[in-house]
mmCIF file of C-alpha atoms in Angstrom:
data_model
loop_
_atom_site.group_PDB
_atom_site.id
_atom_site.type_symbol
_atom_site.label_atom_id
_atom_site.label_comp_id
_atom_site.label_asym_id
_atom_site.label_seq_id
_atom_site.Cartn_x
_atom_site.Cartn_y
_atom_site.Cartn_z
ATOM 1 C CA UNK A 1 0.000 0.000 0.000
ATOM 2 C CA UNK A 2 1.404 3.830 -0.814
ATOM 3 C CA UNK A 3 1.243 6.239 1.635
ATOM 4 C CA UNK A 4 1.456 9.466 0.968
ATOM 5 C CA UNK A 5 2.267 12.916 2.965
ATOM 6 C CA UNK A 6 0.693 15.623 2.870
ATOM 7 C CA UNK A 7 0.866 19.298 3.850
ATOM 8 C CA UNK A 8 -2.476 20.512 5.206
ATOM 9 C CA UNK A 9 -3.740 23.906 6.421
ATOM 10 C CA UNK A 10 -5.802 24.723 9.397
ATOM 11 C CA UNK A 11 -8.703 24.308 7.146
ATOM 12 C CA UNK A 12 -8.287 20.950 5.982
ATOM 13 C CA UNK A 13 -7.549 19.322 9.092
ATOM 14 C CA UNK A 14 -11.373 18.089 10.095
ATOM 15 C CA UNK A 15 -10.905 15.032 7.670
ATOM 16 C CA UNK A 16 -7.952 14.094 9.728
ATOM 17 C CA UNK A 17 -8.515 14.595 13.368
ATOM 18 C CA UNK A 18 -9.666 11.271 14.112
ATOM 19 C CA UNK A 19 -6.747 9.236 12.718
ATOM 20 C CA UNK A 20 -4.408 11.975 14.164
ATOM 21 C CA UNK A 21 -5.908 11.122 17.733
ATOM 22 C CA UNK A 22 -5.476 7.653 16.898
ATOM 23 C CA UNK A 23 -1.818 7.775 15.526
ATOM 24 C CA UNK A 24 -1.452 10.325 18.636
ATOM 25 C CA UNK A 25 -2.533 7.628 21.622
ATOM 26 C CA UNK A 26 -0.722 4.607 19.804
ATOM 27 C CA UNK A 27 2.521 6.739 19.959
ATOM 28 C CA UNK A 28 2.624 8.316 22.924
ATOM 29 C CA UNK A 29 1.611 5.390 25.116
ATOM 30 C CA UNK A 30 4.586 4.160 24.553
ATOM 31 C CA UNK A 31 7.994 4.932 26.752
ATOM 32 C CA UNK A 32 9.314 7.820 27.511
ATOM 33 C CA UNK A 33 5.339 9.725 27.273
ATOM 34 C CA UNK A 34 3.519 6.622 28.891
ATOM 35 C CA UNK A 35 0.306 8.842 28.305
ATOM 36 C CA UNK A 36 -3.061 7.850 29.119
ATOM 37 C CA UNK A 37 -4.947 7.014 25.908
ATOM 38 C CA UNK A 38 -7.658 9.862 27.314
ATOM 39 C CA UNK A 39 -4.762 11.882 26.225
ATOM 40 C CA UNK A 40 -5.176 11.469 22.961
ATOM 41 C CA UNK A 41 -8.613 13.357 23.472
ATOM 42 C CA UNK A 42 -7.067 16.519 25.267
ATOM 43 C CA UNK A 43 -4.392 16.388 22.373
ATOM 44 C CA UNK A 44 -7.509 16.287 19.727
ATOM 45 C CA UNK A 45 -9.416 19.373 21.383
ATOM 46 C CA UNK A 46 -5.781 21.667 21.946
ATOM 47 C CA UNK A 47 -5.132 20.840 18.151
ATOM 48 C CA UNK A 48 -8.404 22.906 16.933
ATOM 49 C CA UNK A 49 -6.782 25.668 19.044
ATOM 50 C CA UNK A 50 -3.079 25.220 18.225
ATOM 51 C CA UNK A 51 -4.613 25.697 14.108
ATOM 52 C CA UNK A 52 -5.324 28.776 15.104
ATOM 53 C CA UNK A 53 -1.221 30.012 15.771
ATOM 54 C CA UNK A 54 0.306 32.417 13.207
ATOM 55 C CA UNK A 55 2.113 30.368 10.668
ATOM 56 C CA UNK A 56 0.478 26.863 11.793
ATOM 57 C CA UNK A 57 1.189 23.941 9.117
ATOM 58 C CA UNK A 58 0.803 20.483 9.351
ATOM 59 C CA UNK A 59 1.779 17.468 7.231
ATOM 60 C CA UNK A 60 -0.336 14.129 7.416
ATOM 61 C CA UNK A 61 0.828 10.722 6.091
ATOM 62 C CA UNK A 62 -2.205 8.348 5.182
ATOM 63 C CA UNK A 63 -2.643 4.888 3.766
ATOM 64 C CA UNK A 64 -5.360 3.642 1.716
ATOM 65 C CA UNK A 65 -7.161 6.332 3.915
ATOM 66 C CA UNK A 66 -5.963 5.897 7.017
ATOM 67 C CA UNK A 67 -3.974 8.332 9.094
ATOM 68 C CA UNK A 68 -0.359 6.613 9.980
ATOM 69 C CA UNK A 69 1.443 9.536 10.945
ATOM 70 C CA UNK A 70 1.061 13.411 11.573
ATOM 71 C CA UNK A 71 3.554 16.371 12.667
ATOM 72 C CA UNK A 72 2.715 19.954 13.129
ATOM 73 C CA UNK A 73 4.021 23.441 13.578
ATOM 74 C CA UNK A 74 4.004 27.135 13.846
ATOM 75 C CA UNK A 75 6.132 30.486 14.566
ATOM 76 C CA UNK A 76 7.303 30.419 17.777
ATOM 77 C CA UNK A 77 5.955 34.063 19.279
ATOM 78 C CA UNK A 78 8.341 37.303 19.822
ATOM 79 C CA UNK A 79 7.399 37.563 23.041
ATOM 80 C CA UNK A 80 8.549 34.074 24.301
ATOM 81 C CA UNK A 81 5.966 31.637 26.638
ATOM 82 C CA UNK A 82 6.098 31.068 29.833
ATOM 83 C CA UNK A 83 3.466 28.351 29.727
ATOM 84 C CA UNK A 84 4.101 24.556 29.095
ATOM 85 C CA UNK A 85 7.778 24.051 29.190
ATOM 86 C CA UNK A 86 8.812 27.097 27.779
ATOM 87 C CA UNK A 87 9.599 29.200 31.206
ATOM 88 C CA UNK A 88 12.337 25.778 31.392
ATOM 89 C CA UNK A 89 13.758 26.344 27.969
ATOM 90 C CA UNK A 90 14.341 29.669 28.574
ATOM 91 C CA UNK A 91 16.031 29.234 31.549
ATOM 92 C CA UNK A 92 18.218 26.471 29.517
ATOM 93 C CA UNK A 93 19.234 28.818 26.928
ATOM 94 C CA UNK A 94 19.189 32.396 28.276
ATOM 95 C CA UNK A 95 17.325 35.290 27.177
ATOM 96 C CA UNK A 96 19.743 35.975 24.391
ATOM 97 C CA UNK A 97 19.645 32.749 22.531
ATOM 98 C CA UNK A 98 16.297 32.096 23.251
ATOM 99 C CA UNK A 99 15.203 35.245 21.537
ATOM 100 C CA UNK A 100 18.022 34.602 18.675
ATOM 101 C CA UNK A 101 17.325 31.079 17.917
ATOM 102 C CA UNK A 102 13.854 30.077 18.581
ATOM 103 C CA UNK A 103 11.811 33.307 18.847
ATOM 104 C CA UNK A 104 10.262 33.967 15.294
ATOM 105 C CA UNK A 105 11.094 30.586 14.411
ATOM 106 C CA UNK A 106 9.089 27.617 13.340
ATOM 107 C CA UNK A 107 8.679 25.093 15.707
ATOM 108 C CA UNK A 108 8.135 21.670 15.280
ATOM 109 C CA UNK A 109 5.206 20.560 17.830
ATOM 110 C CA UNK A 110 4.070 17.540 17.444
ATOM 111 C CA UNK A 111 5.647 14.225 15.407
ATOM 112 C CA UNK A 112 4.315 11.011 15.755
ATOM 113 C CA UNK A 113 4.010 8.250 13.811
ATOM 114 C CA UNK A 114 1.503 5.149 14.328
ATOM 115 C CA UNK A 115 4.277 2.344 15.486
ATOM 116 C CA UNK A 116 2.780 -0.156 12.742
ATOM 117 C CA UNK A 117 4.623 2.399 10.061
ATOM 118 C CA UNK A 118 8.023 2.508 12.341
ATOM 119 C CA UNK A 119 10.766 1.958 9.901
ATOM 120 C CA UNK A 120 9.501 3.336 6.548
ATOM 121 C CA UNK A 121 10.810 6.665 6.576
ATOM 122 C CA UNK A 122 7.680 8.380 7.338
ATOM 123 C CA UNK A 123 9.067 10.331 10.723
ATOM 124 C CA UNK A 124 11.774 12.059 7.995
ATOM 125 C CA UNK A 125 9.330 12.884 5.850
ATOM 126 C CA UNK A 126 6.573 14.030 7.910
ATOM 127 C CA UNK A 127 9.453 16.348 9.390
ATOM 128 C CA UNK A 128 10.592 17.380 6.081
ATOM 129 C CA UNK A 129 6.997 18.509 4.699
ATOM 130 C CA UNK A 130 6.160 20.724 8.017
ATOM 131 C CA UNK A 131 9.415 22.389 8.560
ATOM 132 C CA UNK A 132 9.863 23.412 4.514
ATOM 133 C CA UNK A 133 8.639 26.883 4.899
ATOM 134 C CA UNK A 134 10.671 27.455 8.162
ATOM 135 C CA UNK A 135 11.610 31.184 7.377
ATOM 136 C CA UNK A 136 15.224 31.202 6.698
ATOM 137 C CA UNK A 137 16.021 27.987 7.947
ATOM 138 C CA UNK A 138 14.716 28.606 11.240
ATOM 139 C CA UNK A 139 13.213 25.893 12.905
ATOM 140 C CA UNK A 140 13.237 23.862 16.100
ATOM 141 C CA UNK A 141 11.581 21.427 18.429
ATOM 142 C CA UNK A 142 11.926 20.184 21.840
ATOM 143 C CA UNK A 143 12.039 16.566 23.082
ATOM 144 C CA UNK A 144 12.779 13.843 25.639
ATOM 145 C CA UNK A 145 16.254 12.680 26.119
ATOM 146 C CA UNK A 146 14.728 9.529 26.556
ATOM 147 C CA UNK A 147 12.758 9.345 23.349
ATOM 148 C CA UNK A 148 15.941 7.484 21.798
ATOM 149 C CA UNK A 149 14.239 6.619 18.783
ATOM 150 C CA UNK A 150 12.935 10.118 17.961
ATOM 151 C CA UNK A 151 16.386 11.764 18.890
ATOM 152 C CA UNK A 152 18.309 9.645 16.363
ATOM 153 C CA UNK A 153 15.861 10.556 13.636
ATOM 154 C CA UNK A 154 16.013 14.038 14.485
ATOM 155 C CA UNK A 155 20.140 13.783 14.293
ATOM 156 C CA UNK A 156 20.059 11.342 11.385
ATOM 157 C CA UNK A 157 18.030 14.395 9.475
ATOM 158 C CA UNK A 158 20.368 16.725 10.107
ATOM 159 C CA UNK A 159 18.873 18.090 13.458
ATOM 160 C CA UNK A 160 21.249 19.572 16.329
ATOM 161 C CA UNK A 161 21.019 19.145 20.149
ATOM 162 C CA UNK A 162 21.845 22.547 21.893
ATOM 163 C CA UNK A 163 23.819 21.961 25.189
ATOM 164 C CA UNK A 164 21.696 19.393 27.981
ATOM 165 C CA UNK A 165 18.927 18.763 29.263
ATOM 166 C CA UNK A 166 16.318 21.336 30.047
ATOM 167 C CA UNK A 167 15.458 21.504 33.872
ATOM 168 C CA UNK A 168 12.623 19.480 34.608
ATOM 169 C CA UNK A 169 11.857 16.185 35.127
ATOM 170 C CA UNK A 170 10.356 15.228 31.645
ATOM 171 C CA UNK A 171 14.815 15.689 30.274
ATOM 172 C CA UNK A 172 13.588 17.599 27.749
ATOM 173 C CA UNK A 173 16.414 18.814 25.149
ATOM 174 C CA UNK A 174 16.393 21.588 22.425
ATOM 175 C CA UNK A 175 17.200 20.702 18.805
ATOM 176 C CA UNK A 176 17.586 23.270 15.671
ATOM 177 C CA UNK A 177 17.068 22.427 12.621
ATOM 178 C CA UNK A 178 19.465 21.724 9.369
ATOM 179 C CA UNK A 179 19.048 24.417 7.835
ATOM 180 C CA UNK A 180 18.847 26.911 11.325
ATOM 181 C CA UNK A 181 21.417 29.906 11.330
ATOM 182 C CA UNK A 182 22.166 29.338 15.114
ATOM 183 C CA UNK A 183 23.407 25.691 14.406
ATOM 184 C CA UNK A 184 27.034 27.101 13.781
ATOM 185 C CA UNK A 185 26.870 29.512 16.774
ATOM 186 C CA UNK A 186 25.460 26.033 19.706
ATOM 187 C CA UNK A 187 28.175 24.135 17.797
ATOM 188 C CA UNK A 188 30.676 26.207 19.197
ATOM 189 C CA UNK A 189 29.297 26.207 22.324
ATOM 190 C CA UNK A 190 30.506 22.227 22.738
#
């Protein structure tokens, strides 16, 4: 069976929400997120409202109809968060870099991919079709040091871990993308 990804729009995301809840509590149940599959639900609901972020894309990968994997993204505001686990990262980075590297940025979400279509290049190219109109490069994401599978995709693709962890319990590290200006700037940071 083909699958094929596509880049969707706020608009065109109805079709999809289902499958993406379903890809979304297959894949996160799993070690490091161990996440209730009520989860998935919460995730489904925040979605309609994350499609609502300035410069919000989305790539879905279906077969013969069915969602298999998702990722989505949007500009990361001027005026840095303090919610989620932002308040951590920019304690991590410091006020300078944070505003250099990931303010005005695109940043990468959600990825997830259902773990029946592990293995056939689908994470890479999910990752591919949302970050492509990252403005100048720019993009970034933030994940689990103990998501080992995800973090060598990320670094197989061309993605780069700034410094350690980020405080908090969840080991949460900060990657730019390939393309990301900062990249040469956290490599000599090492």
């Amino acid at each position: 069976m083909t699958t094929e990804v596509r880049t969707v729009g706020p608009g065109e995301l109805i079709p999809y929400t289902d499958g993406i809840r379903d890809v979304y509590a297959s894949a996160f149940a799993a070690p490091p997120w161990n996440e209730d599959p009520a989860q998935a639900d919460v995730y489904a609901e925040r979605l309609a409202r994350d499609a609502l972020r300035p410069g919000f894309t989305a790539a879905v990968a279906t077969a013969g109809g069915t969602v298999t994997g998702f990722a989505t993204a949007w500009i990361t505001p001027e005026i840095f968060p303090a919610d989620r686990s932002y308040g951590q990262v920019a304690e991590a980075l410091g006020a300078g870099r944070t505003r250099a590297w990931l303010c005005g940025s695109l940043e990468v979400n959600e990825l997830a991919v259902a773990p029946e279509a592990h293995g056939a290049g689908l994470g890479a190219a999910l990752l591919d079709a949302v970050t492509g109109p990252a403005p100048g490069g720019r993009c970034w994401l933030l994940t689990s040091t103990r998501a080992e599978a995800a973090l060598r995709l990320y670094e197989r693709t061309g993605w780069w871990r700034v410094g350690g962890p980020v405080p908090g319990k969840a080991a949460l590290v900060v990657l730019l993308g390939p393309r990301h200006p900062g990249r040469a700037e956290a490599a000599g940071g090492r």
